[in-house]
mmCIF file of C-alpha atoms in Angstrom:
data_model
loop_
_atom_site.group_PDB
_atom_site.id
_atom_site.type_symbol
_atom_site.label_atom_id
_atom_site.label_comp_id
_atom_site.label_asym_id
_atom_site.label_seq_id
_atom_site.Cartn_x
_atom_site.Cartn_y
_atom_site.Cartn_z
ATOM 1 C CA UNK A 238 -57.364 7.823 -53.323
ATOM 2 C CA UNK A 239 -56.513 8.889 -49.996
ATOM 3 C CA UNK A 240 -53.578 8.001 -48.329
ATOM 4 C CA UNK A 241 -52.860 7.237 -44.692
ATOM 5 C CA UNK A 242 -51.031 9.499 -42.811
ATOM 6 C CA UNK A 243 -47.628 7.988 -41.869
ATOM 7 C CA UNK A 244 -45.825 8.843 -39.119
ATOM 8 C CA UNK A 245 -43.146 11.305 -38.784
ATOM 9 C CA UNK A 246 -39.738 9.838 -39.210
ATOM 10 C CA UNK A 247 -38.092 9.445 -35.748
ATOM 11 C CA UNK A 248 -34.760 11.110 -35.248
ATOM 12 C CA UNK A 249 -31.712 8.572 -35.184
ATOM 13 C CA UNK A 250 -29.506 9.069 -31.976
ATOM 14 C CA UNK A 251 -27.054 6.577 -30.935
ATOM 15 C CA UNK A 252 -27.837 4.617 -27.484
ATOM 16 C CA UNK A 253 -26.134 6.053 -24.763
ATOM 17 C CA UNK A 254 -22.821 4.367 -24.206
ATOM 18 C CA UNK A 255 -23.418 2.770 -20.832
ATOM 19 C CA UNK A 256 -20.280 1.899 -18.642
ATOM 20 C CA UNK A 257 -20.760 -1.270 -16.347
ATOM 21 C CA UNK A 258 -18.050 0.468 -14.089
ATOM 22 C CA UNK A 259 -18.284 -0.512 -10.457
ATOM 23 C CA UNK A 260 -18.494 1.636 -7.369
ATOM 24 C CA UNK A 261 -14.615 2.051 -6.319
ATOM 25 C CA UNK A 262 -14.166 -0.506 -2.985
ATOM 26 C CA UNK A 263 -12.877 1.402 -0.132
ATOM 27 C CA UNK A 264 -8.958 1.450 -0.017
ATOM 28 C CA UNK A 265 -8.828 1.560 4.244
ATOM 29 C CA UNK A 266 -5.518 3.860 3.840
ATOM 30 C CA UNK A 267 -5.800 6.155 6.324
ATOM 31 C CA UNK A 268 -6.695 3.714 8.570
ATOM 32 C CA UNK A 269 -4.005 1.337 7.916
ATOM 33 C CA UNK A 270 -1.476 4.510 8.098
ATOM 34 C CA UNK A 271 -2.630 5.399 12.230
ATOM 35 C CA UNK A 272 -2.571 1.750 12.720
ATOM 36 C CA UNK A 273 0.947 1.867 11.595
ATOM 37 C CA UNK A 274 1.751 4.922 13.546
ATOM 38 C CA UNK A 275 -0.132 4.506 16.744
ATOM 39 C CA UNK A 276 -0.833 1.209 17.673
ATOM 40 C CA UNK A 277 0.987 -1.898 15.356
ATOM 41 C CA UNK A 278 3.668 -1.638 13.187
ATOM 42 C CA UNK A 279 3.674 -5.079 10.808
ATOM 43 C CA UNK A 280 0.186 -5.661 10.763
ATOM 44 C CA UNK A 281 -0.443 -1.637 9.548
ATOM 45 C CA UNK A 282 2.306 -2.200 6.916
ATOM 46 C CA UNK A 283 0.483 -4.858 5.305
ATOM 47 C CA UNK A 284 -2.619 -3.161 5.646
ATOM 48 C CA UNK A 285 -1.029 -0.251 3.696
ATOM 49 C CA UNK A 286 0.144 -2.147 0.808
ATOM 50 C CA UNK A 287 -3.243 -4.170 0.397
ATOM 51 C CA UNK A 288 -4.778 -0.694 0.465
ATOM 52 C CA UNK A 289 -2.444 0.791 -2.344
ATOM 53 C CA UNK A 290 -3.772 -2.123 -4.092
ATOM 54 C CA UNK A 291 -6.925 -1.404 -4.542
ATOM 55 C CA UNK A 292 -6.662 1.972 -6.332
ATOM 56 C CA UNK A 293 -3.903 0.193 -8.970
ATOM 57 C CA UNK A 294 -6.309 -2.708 -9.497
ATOM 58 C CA UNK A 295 -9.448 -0.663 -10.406
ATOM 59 C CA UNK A 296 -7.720 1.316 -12.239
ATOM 60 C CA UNK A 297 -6.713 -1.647 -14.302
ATOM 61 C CA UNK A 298 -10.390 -2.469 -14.302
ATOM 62 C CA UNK A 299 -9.681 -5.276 -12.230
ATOM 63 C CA UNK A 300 -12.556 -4.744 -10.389
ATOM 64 C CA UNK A 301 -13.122 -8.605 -8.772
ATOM 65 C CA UNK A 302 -9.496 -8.268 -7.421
ATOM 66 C CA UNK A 303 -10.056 -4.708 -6.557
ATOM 67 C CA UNK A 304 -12.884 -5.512 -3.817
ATOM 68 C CA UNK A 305 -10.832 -8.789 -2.922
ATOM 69 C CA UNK A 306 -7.633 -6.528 -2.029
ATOM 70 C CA UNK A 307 -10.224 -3.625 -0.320
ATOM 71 C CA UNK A 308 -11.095 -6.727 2.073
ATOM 72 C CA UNK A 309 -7.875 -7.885 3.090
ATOM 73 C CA UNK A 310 -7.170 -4.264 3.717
ATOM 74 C CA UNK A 311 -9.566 -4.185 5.522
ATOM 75 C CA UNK A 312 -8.709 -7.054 7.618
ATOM 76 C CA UNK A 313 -5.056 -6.184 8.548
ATOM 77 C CA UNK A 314 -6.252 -2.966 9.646
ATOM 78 C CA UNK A 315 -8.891 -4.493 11.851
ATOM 79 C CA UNK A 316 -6.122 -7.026 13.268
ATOM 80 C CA UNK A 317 -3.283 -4.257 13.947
ATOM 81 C CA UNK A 318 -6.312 -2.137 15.667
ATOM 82 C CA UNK A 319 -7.517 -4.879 17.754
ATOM 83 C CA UNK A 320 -3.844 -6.048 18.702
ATOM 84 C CA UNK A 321 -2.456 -2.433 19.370
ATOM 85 C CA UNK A 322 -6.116 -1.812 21.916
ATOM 86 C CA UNK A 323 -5.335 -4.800 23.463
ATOM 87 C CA UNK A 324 -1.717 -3.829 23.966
ATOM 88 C CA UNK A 325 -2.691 -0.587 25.233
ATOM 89 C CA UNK A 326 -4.968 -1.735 27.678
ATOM 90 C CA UNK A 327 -3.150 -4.209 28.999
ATOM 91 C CA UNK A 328 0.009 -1.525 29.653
ATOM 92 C CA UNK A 329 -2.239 0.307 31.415
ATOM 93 C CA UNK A 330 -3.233 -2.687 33.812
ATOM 94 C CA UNK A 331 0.325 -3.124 34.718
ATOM 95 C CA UNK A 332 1.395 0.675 35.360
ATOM 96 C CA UNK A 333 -1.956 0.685 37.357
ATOM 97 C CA UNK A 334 -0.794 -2.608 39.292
ATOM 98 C CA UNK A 335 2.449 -1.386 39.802
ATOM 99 C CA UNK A 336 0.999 2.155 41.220
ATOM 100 C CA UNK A 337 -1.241 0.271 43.598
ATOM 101 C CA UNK A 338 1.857 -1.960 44.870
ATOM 102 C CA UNK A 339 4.050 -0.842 47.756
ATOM 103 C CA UNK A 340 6.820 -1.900 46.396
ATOM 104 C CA UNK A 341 9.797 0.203 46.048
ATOM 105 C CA UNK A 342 10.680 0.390 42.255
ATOM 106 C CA UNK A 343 13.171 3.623 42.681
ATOM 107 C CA UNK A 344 16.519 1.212 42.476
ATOM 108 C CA UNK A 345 18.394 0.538 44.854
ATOM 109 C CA UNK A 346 18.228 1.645 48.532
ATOM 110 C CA UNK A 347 20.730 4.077 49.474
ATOM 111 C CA UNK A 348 24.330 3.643 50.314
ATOM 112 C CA UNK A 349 26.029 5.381 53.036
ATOM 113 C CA UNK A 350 29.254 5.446 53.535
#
């Protein structure tokens, strides 16, 4: 009586462990710190601590809050940038107004005694 030929016996492996880790968000540090150096002070600052955030929360595997705090980052950053342009630019209109004028913006005119 012939047999049938039975398969070899696969080798037993465990499944790979698979992480569901997400992508870290982007922390917009950098660009909250020249915000805060170069062009607005409180709206950089809170741009910098929502950045910090981010890193603290992911690591926490957080990961919901950690995108929610890379957005508001985000944000602040965007705001201070917009704010400190607009501030620049509109400096520039008035030294380039007062250039153009005639008026005398030395002082005083001189006294002679």
């Amino acid at each position: 009586m012939e047999y049938p030929e039975t398969p070899p016996a696969m080798p037993v492996t465990p499944p790979p462990y698979e992480y569901n880790i997400p992508e870290r968000a982007k922390t917009w540090l950098l660009e909250s710190i020249l915000t805060t150096i170069f062009l607005c002070l409180p709206f950089g600052i809170v741009g910098i601590v929502y950045a910090i955030r981010v890193n603290s929360l992911h690591d926490q595997t957080r990961y919901k809050e950690s995108r929610h705090a890379s957005k508001i980052a985000k944000r602040w950053t965007m705001i201070g940038l917009t704010i400190g342009i607009l501030n620049l630019a509109f400096i520039a209109i008035m030294i380039y107004i007062g250039s153009m004028s005639n008026l005398n913006l030395s002082g005083a005119e001189p006294l002679y005694f």
